[in-house]
Structure formats: C-alpha cells, structure tokens
Amino acid sequence: MMMVMAPSLHRLALPFAPAGVEVCVMHLQASEDEMLAKLPAEKAQRLREEAHARFQSAHRRKEWLASRVLLHEVCSTAEITYLPTGRPQLSGPSEALPLPCISISHSHDWAALAHADQALGIDIEVWGPRALRLLERYVNQRERGVFDGLTDCPAEQRAVLFWTIKEAAYKFYDDSALTLIDLTIADLRQTTPNLWNGHVSAPHHTPIYIYAYVREAFALTICLASSVASRP
C-alpha cells in the first residue's frame, strides 16, 4: 500500500506498492507545527527539541521530522535508529514491528518512507534537468543501451528514473565499496502507465528487483531482494 500525505496530512491511497511493503509520502509544504500536530504532545515536543539540536537548517529539520511523522503514521511505537553505515533501522518491541525493515528518502519538498518485511531501498526524486546533466556520472556503458532504448520516454524523464533507481539500489546494497556507476540496470520495462519494473545488478552482489512509480511531481523507486510474483 502507498499513501501520500498532503500539507493537510490527509491520506490518499495510490495503486502502488509490492506486497509486504508499506510506503508513505509527505509534501513538505506543511509547517513544522502542522506536521507535529499529528503526534502526541510529549512525542512532538521531544522530536522538535531533537530536530532543533541536530539541524540549523529549517529545511533539514522538516525532512528529519517528516520521516518521524511518517513512521508514526504506520507504526506509532517504533523509533528510527541508525547502523554504523548510516542505514536507518527500526527499534521497538518486536511484536510491534511486523514490517521491521525501513528506508527513507527526501527530494526538494517531498519526503518518503517505506518499511517492509525484507531489506529494501527507497528513493524519491522530483522531475528536473539535473539528472540528465549528470548522466555520465551514474549511467555506465553496460546499461546505456537500456537507457537509449526507452524512446517513448523523454530523455530528461529517463534520466530522473535511472537516478532514482540507482539511489534506491545503492541504499539497498548498503556497501560503501560501490558507487552509482557500479550499479547496472539490466532491464527496465513499463508495465502500466505509472509503473516500471526491472532488475539492478552490482559486482559481488545478487541482482535485485525494481519497482519504480512515476507521478506528476516525482518518481519513486523501491528496490527489493525478491519479486512480488515469487512471494506467497
């Protein structure tokens, strides 16, 4: 299931998310007060104080708070902690964590959080020209044919799509020896007007599955170790 939380924090169901994965997206036009109003007063005050102690930037505070508010929406008893690599993880009573794995992403005025019953990576990217300008930094020659072959998709949109796939895969692998250029999108196909599927491979790692969703404001990708079709 996927939910979008607008500035009013209203939930909207969207026809996307692999089985065993829950995704929430928030538009950061909401103020800190509006976001924190969704939380119990004591928790809201604690998170506000921590955010202000961590970040001077108001935008970074909103990104950090957004991920905590999103998590509260899907699992109010869980907390976000971090592994030494910087990868987020959930902590809390095991019986309260039916989907124990988590991934977080931000892009401009959007924040996304996914949690699942298996390891995953998520990335959200707003549409824009930057990804196309930086194409040579993250698209390698092994996958250039895949990129060039998607002729029904404008180059700028293809570039953002590839970027969000690479970022989600990088978070999934959580291997500091890898760079985006090491990751190869082996295949990518549009299965519905808004959904793309395929595979990413990386040296010394097992290939993973791509679930990329496109919307008017952004592209969002989840990478998983197993496909929906192969799961019970």
C-alpha angles and dihedrals in degrees: 000000000000127000130189117207111204125201088280087053090239114159119236121187115226128194095247143092132089118253112277093025128102120195130190127185126192130195107223096216084101115098123240089256092051092050095045092047087077090065134073109270096248093049092045092053093047092051092045091054092046093048093051091047092051103042137037092187113088090210093053089049090053091049091050093045092046092060090051093048091048090051091050088055093057102028115011096184097053128092131201117241130166136238118226088262090059094252112143120237136179123249128189140087108336092227088058094054107071088155101039102173122083142185130183135199139176133192123175105301097355133085127187134190129185129184127184148166090256138039114288146163127218133192133178122194130179117226116266145123099265097086091054092050090053096042097120090057096063110015111080128202093255091065100032089097090057090051095047092045094063091084095154089064119071114248094243091053092045090053093053090046092052091045094053091046091051093047093049091048092048090054090048095053093044090195116143090200090069128080128192091259089058091060116086126203097215096187138355127185135173108238098175132006089270104028133074126186134189145112138281124204131194134186112275092002136099115255115258135208127256125218107177120179123193125203133171093266103033152358118241127191133190120193119200137177094231133041124240090239093057095051128088 
